[in-house]
Coordinates of C-alpha atoms in Angstrom, one line a residue:
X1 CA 51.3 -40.5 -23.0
X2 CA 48.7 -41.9 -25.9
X3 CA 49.1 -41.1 -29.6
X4 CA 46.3 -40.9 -32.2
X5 CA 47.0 -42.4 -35.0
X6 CA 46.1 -40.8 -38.3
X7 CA 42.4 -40.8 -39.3
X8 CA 41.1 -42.4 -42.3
X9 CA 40.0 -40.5 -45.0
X10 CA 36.5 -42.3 -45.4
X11 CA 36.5 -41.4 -41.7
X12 CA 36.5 -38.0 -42.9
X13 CA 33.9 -38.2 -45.3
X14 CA 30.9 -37.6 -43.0
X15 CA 31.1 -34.5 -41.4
X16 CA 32.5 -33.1 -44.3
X17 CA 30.7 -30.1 -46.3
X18 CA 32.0 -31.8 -49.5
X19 CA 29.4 -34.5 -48.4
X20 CA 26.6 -32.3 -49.7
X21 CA 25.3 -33.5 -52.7
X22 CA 25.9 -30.4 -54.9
X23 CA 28.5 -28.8 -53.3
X24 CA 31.5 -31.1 -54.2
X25 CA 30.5 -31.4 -58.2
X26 CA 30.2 -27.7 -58.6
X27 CA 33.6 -26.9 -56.7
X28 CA 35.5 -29.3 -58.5
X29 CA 33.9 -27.9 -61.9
X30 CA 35.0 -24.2 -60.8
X31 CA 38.3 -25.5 -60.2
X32 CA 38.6 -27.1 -64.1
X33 CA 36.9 -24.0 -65.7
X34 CA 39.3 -21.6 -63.9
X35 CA 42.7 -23.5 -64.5
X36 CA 41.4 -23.8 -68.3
X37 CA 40.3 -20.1 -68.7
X38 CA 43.7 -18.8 -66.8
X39 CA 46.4 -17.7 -70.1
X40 CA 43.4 -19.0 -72.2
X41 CA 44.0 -16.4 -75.0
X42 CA 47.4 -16.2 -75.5
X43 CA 48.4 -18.7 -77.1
X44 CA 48.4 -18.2 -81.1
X45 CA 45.5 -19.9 -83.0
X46 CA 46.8 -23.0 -85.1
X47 CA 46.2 -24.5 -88.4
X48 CA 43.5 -26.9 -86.7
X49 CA 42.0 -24.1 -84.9
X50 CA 42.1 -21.9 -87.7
X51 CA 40.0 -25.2 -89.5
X52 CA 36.8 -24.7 -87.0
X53 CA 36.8 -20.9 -87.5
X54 CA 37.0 -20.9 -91.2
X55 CA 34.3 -23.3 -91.4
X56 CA 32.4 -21.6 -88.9
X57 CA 31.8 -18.2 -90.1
X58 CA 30.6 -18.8 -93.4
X59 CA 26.7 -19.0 -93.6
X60 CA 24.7 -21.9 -92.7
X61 CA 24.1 -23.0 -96.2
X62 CA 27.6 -22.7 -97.4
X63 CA 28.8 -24.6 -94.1
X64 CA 26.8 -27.3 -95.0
X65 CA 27.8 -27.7 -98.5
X66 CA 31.2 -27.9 -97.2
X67 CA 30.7 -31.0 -94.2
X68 CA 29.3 -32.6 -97.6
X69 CA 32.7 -32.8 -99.2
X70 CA 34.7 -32.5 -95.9
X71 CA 35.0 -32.4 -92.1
X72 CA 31.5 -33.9 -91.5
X73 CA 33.2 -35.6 -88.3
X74 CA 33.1 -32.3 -86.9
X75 CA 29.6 -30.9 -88.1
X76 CA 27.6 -30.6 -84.5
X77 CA 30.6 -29.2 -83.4
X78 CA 30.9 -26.5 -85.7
X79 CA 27.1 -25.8 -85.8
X80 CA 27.8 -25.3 -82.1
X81 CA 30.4 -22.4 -82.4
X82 CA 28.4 -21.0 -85.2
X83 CA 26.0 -20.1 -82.9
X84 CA 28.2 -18.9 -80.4
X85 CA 29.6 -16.5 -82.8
X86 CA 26.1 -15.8 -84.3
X87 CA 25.5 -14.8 -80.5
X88 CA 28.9 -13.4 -79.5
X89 CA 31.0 -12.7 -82.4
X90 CA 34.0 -14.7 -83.3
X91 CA 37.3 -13.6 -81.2
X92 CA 40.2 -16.5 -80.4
X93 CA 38.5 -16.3 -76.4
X94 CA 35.0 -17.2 -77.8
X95 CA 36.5 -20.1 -79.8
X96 CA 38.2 -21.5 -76.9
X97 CA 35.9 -20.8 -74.0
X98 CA 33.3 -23.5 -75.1
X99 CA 36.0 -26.1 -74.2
X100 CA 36.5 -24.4 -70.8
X101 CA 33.6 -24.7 -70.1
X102 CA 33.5 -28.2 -71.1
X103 CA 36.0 -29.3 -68.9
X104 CA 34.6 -27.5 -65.8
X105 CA 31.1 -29.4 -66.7
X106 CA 33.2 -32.9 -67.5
X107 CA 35.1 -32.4 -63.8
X108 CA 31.6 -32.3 -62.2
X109 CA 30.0 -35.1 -63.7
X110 CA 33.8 -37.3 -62.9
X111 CA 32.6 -36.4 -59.3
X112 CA 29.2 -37.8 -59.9
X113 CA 29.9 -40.7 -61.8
X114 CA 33.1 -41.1 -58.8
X115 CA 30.1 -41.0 -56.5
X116 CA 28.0 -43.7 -58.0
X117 CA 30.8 -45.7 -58.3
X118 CA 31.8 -45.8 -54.9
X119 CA 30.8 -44.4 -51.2
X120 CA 34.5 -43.0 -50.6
X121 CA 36.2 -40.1 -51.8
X122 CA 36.7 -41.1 -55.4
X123 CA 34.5 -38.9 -56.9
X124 CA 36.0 -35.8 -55.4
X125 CA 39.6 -37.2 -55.6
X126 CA 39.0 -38.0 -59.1
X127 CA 37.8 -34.9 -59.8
X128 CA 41.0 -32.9 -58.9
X129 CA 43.2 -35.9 -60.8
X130 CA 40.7 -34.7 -64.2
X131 CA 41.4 -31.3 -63.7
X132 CA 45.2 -31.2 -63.2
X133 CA 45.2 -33.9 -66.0
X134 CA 48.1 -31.9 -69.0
X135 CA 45.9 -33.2 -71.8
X136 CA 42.9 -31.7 -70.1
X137 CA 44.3 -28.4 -69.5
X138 CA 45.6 -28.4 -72.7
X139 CA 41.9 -29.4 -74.0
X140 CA 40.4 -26.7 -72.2
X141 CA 41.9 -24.1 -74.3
X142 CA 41.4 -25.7 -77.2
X143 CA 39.2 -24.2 -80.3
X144 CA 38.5 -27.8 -81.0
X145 CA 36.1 -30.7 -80.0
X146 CA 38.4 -32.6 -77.9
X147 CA 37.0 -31.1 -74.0
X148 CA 33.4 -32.0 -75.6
X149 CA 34.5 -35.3 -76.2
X150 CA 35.2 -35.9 -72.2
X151 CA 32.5 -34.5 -71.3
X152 CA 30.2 -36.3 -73.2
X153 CA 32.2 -39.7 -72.7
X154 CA 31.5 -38.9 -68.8
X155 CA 27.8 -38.0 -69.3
X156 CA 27.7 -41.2 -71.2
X157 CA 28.9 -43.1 -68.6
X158 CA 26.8 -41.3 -65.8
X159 CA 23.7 -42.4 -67.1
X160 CA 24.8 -45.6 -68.3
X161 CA 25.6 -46.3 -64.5
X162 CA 22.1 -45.0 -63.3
X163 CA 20.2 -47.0 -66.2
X164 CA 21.8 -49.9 -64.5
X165 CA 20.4 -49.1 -60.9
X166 CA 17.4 -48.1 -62.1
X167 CA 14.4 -50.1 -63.4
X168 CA 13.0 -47.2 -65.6
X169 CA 12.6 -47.6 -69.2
X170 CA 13.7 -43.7 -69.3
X171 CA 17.0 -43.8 -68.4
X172 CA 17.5 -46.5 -71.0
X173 CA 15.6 -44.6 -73.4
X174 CA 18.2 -41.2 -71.9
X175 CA 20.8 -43.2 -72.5
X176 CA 20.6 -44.2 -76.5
X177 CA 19.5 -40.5 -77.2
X178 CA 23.3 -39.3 -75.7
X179 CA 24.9 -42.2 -77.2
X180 CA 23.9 -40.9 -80.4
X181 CA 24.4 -37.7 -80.1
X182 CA 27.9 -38.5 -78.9
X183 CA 28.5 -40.4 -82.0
X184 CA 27.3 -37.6 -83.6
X185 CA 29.6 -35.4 -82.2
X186 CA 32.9 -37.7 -82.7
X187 CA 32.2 -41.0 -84.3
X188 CA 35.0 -42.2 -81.6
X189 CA 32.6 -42.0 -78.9
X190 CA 30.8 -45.2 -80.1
X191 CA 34.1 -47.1 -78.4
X192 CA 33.1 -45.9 -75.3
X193 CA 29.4 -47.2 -75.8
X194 CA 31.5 -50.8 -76.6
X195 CA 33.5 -50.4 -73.2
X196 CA 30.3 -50.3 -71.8
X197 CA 29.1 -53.6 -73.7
X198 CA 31.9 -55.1 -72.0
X199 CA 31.1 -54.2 -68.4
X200 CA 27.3 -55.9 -68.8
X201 CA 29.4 -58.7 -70.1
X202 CA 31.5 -58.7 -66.9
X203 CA 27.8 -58.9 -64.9
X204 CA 26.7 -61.6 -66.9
X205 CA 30.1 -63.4 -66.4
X206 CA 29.7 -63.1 -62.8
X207 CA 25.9 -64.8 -63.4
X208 CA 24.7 -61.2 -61.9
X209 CA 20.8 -62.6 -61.7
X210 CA 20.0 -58.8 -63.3
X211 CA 23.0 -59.1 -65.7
X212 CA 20.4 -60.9 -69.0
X213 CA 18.0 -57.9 -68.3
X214 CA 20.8 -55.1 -68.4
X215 CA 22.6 -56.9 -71.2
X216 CA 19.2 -56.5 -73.5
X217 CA 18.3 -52.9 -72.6
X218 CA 22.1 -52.0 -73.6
X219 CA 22.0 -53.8 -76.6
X220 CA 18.7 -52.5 -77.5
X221 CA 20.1 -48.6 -76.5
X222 CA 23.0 -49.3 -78.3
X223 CA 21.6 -50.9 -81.3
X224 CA 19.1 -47.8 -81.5
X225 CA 21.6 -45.4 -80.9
X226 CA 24.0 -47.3 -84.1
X227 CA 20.6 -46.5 -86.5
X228 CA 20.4 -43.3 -85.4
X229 CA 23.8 -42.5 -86.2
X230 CA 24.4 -44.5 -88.8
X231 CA 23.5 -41.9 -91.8
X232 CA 26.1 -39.4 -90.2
X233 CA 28.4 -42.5 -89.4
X234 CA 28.4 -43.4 -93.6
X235 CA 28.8 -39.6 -94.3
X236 CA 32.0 -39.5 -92.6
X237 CA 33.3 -43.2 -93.6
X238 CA 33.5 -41.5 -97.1
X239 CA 35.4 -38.6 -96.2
X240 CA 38.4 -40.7 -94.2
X241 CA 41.3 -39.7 -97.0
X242 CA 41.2 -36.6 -95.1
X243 CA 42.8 -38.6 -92.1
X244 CA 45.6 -39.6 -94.8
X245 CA 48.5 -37.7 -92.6
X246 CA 48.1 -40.2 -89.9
X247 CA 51.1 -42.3 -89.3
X248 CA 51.0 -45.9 -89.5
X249 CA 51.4 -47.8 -85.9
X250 CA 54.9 -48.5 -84.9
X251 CA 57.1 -49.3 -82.2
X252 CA 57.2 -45.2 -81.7
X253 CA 53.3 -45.7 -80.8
X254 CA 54.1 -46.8 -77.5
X255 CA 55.8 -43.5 -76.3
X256 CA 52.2 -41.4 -77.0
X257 CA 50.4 -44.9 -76.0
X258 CA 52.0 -44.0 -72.1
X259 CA 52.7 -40.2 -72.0
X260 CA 51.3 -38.2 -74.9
X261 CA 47.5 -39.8 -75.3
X262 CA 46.3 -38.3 -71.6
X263 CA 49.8 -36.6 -70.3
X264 CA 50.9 -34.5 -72.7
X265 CA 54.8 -33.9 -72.6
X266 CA 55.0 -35.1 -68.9
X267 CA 57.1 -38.6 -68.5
X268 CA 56.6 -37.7 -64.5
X269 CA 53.3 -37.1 -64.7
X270 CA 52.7 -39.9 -66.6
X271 CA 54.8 -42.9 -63.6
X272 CA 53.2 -41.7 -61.2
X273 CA 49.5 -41.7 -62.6
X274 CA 49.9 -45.2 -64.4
X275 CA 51.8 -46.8 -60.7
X276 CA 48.5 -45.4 -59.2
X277 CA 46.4 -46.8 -61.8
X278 CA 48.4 -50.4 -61.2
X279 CA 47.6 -49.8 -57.6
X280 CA 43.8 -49.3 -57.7
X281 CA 43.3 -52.3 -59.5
X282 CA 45.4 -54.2 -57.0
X283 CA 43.4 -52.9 -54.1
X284 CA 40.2 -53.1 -55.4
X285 CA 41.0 -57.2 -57.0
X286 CA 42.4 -58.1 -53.2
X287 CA 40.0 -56.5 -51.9
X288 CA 37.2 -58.0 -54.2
X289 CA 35.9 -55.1 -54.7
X290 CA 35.4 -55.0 -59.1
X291 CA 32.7 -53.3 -59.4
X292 CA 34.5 -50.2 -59.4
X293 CA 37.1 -51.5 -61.6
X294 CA 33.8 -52.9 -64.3
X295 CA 33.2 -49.9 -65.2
X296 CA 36.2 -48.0 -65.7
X297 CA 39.0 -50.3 -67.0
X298 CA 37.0 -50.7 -70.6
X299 CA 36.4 -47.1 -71.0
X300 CA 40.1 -46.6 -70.1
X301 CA 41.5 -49.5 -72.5
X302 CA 39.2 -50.6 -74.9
X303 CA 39.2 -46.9 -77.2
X304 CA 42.7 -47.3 -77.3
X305 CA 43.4 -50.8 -77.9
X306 CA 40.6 -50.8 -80.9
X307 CA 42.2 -47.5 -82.2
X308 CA 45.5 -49.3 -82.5
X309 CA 44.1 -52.6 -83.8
X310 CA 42.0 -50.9 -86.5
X311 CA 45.0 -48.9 -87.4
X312 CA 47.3 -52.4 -88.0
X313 CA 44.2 -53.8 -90.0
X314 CA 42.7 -51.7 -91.9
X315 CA 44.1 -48.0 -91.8
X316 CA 45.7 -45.9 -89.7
X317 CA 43.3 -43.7 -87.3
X318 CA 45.1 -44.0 -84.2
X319 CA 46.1 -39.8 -83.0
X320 CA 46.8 -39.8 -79.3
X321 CA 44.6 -36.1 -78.5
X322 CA 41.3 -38.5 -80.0
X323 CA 41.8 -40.5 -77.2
X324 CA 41.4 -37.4 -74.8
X325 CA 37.3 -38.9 -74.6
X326 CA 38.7 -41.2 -72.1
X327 CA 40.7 -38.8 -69.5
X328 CA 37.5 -39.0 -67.1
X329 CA 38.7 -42.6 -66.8
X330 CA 41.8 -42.3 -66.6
X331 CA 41.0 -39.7 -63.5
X332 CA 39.0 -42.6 -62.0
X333 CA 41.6 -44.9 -62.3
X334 CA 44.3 -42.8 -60.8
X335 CA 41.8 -41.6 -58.1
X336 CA 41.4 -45.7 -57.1
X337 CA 44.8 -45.4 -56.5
X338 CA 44.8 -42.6 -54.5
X339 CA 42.1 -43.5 -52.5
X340 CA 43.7 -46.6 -51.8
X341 CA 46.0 -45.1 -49.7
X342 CA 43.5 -44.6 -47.1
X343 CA 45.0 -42.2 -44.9
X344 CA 43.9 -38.5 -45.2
X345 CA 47.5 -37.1 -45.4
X346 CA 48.9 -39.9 -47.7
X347 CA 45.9 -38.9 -50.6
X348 CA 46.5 -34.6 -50.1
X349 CA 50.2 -35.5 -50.5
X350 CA 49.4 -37.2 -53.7
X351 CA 47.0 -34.5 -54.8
X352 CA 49.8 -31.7 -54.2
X353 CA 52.3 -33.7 -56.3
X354 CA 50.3 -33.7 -58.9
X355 CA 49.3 -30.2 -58.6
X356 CA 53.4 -29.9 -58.8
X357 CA 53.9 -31.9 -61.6
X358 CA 51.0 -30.0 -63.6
X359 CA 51.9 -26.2 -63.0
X360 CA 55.0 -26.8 -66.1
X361 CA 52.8 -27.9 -68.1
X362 CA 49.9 -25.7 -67.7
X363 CA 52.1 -22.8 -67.9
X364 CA 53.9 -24.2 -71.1
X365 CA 50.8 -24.4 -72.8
X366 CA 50.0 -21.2 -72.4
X367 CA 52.9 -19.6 -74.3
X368 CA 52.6 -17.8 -77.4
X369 CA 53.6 -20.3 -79.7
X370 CA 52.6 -23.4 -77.7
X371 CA 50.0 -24.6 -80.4
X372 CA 52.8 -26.3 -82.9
X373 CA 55.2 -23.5 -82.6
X374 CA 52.3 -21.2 -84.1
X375 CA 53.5 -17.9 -84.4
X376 CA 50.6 -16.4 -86.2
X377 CA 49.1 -14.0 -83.5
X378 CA 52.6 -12.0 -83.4
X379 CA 52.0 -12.2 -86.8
X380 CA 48.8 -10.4 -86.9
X381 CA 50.2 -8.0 -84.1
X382 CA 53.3 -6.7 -86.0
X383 CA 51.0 -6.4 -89.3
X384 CA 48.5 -4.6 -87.3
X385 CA 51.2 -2.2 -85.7
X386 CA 52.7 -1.2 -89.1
X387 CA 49.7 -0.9 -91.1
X388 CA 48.2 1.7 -88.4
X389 CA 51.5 4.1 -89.0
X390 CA 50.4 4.3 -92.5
X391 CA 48.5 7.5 -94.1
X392 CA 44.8 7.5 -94.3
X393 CA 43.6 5.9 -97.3
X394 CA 46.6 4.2 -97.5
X395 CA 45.5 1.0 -99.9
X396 CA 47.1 -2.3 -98.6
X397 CA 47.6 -5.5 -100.8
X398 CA 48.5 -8.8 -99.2
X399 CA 50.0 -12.1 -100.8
X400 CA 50.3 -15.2 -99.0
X401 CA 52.3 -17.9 -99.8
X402 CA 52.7 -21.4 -98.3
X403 CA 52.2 -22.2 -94.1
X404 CA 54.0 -25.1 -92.5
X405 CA 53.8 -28.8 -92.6
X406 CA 50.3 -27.8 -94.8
X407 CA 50.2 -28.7 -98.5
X408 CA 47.1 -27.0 -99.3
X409 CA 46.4 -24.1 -96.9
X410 CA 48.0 -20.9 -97.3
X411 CA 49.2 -18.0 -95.0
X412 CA 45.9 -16.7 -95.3
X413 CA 45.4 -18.9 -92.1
X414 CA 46.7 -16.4 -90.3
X415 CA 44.3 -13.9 -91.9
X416 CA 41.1 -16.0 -91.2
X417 CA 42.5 -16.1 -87.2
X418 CA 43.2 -12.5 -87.0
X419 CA 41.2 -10.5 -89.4
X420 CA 41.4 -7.1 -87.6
X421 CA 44.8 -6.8 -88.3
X422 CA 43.9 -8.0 -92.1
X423 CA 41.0 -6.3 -92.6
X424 CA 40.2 -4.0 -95.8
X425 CA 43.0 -5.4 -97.8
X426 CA 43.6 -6.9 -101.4
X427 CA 44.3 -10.9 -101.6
X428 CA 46.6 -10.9 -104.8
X429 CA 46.2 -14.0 -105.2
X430 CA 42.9 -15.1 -104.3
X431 CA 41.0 -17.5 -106.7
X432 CA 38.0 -18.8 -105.3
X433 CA 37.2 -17.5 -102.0
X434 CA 37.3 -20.3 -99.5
X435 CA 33.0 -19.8 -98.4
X436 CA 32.1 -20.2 -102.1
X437 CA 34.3 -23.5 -102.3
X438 CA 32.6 -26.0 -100.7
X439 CA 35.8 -26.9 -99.6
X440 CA 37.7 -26.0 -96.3
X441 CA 40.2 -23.3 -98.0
X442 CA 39.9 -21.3 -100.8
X443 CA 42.0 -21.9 -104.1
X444 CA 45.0 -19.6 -105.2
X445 CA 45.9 -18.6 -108.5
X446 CA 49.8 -18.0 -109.5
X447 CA 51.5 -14.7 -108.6
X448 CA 52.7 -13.6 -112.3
X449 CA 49.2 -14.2 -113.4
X450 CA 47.8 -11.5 -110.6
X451 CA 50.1 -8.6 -110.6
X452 CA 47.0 -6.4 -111.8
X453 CA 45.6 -6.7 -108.8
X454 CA 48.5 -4.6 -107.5
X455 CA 47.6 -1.2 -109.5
X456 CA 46.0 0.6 -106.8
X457 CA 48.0 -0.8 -104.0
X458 CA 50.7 1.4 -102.1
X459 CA 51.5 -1.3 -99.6
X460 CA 52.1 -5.0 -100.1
X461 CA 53.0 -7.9 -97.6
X462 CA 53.9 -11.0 -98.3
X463 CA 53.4 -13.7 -95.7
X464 CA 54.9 -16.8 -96.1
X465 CA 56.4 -20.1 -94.3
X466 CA 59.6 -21.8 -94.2
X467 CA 58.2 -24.6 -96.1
X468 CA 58.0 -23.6 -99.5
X469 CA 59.4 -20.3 -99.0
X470 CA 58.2 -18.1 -101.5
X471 CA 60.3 -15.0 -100.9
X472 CA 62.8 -15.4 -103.5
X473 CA 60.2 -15.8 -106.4
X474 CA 58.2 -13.2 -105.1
X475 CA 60.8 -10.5 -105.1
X476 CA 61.8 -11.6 -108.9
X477 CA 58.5 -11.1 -109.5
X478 CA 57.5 -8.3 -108.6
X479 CA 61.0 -6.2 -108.6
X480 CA 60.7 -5.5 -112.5
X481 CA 57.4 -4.1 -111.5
X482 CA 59.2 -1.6 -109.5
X483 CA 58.3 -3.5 -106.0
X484 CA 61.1 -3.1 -103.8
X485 CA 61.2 -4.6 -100.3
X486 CA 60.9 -2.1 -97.5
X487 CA 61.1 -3.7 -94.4
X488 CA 61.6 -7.7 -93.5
X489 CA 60.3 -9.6 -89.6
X490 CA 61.0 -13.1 -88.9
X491 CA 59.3 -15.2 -87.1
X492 CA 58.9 -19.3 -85.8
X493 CA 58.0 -20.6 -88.8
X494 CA 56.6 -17.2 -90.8
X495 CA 58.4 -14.3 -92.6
X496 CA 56.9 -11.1 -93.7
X497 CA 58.4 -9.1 -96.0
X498 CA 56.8 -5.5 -96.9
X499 CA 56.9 -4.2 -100.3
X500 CA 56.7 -0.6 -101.6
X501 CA 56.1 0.7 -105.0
X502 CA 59.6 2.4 -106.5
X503 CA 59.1 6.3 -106.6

């Protein structure tokens, strides 16, 4: 009796459907929209996310005169969801579903660029490895730039590798128009245009005869992309105290260095992709095979490691979800691994352990409060609930005190997220409003100096944090008024107490 032994997977490859050129990218894109849009809405908005919506409904003009004082890092973003809400209306599923879609575009192109890379499997294993990556699915739903960022690092990187087999001016010419827009988009991108510096360094190294010709096109993309960019690039130099709450590097940066940065919460997650990592690059060094390894190892390492070095140097910018421009590599990286394995069974095993190992977290970051413990949408829902039991014409006044681990921002935050449920109401305290400021949040005036406001109110909430609680000065305030307190909820992080007038 004869055995077979266990085919290959490259022997696999050819009589596969996936081998048709669009089929695999635009499965494997499905795939990453539809785990990112899956439990998309309910989690609670978050101070960040509450950051882009504020900023993004208010009118053209008046965003602009804000990104001049603050937040011009994220300007094309917000233009971008300001049309999407000019379009759609703002609701928390058309702030997120941008970065769904995002990932679901940035899994395709990791196919594509997996593709150019190399003839085997990479590009669709890599693909899968994006997709079930925790700080991708955790990108993916979002209200933020972060799944842009990986797309456009991928896109980057696509065309960089095309440029490079191509002799056509264009592709050069395609290539310092996305770099920069991508710096445009997140200034942080520009390390990724570096990493790619250092591959055509790596072909001129190896005395590649086309690595002098590639090395001036890049430099002369890059360079033109760095003037291009540069008047946006000053812009936000200028605003960097508003990156003040970054911590300083310590020994604690390695922890987010390994897990956090492209794993989330996951320490398995994280052993087995960096052991696959490790392996790739052993494979592909014994089996001299770099070529591969060229292009994604700088666009892995070199953010990172400049991130942190900047950080020691000069000031702190190194936050681990920046660095979630690079999880296209990092998908790359694990897929060498995988595809080292060689045998069909050995790489579906692999993907089905990490399919495993992502479920917890893909299902933990779609509770209600996994956005920093944010409470806010229960919030909005208890609010909502008790203010429809009230009698028509029922006038409703609203004070909002402090929100956590926020020193300027108010509860309103909560408000600006949910505004159904806050809608046709007095702000006692409400200086300047936030789209006349110029600023990010509007400016508050003191309670005792506001208690007019409350003469043709029947209701009043107040809506404050733990932080700063401002429950007991409220109630001394307002009790010799003949304010009495009615009704109390508690929630992670947020109290509500509901006042009525006495008599």
């Amino acid at each position: 009796m004869t055995t077979t032994a266990a085919p290959r997977l490259s022997a696999l490859a050819p009589s596969s459907p996936l081998r048709h050129r669009a089929v695999a990218p635009l499965a494997v894109g499905l795939l990453g929209f539809t785990i990112s849009v899956i439990g998309i809405g309910i989690p609670s908005i978050w101070y960040d996310e509450a950051a882009t919506i504020i900023s993004t409904t208010r009118s053209w003009p008046q965003l602009w005169a804000e990104l001049g004082n603050v937040d011009a890092v994220h300007g094309l973003y917000y233009a971008l969801l300001h049309i999407v809400f000019d379009v759609v209306g703002y609701s928390p599923l058309a702030l997120r579903m941008p970065s769904a879609i995002a990932v679901g575009a940035a899994a395709a192109l990791v196919v594509v660029l997996g593709r150019q890379l190399s003839r085997s499997w990479l590009g669709v294993v890599a693909g899968i490895v994006f997709v079930l990556l925790p700080r991708v699915t955790w990108a993916g739903t979002e209200g933020r730039s972060y799944a842009i960022t990986a797309l456009l690092a991928v896109a980057l990187t696509v065309v960089f590798v095309k440029a490079q087999s191509s002799h056509r001016r264009r592709w050069w010419i395609g290539y310092a128009a996305l770099a920069a827009l991508s710096g445009a988009v997140f200034i942080y991108l520009a390390l990724v245009v570096l990493a790619h510096g250092v591959t055509v360094v790596w072909r001129l190294a190896r005395r590649d005869r086309m690595g002098v010709y590639f090395a001036r096109r890049w430099a002369l993309a890059a360079g033109a992309a760095a003037l291009l960019a540069a008047p946006l690039a000053l812009e936000i130099v200028s605003q960097s105290g508003q990156v003040s709450w970054i911590h300083e590097i310590s020994s604690g940066t390695a922890r987010p260095g390994f897990r956090s940065q492209w794993f989330y919460s996951s320490y398995p997650f994280a052993i087995a992709a960096w052991a696959l990592i490790a392996l790739g690059v052993v494979d592909r060094l014994r089996r001299r095979d770099r070529v591969v390894l060229a292009t994604i190892i700088p666009a892995l390492l070199l953010p990172t490691a400049a991130l942190i070095l900047v950080s020691v140097v000069y000031t702190p910018l190194y936050q681990p979800r920046y660095l979630t421009m690079c999880a296209p590599f990092v998908a790359l990286a694990v897929g060498t691994g995988i595809v080292a394995l060689r045998r069909w069974w050995a790489v579906a095993s692999v993907l089905g352990l990490f399919a495993v190992l992502a479920v917890p977290q893909i299902v933990s970051q779609r509770l209600p409060e996994s956005k920093e413990n944010a409470s806010w949408s229960q919030v909005a829902d208890v609010i909502a609930e008790d203010r429809a039991q009230e009698p028509a014409g029922t006038v409703t006044a609203f004070i909002y005190g402090n929100v956590q681990r926020h020193p300027i921002a108010t509860s309103r935050v909560i408000a600006y997220s949910y505004p159904d449920a806050f809608a046709d109401s007095i702000d006692v305290t409400l200086g300047t409003p936030a789209f006349e400021t110029a600023q990010l949040w509007e400016t508050r005036i003191p309670l005792a100096d506001a208690t007019g406001r409350l003469f043709t109110a029947d209701v009043a909430y107040l809506v404050t944090s733990n932080a700063r609680d401002l429950r007991p000065e409220t109630i001394a305030t307002l009790a010799p008024l003949g304010w009495l307190v009615v009704e109390t909820w508690d929630f992670t992080t947020v109290h509500v107490l509901k006042f009525e007038r006495e008599g």
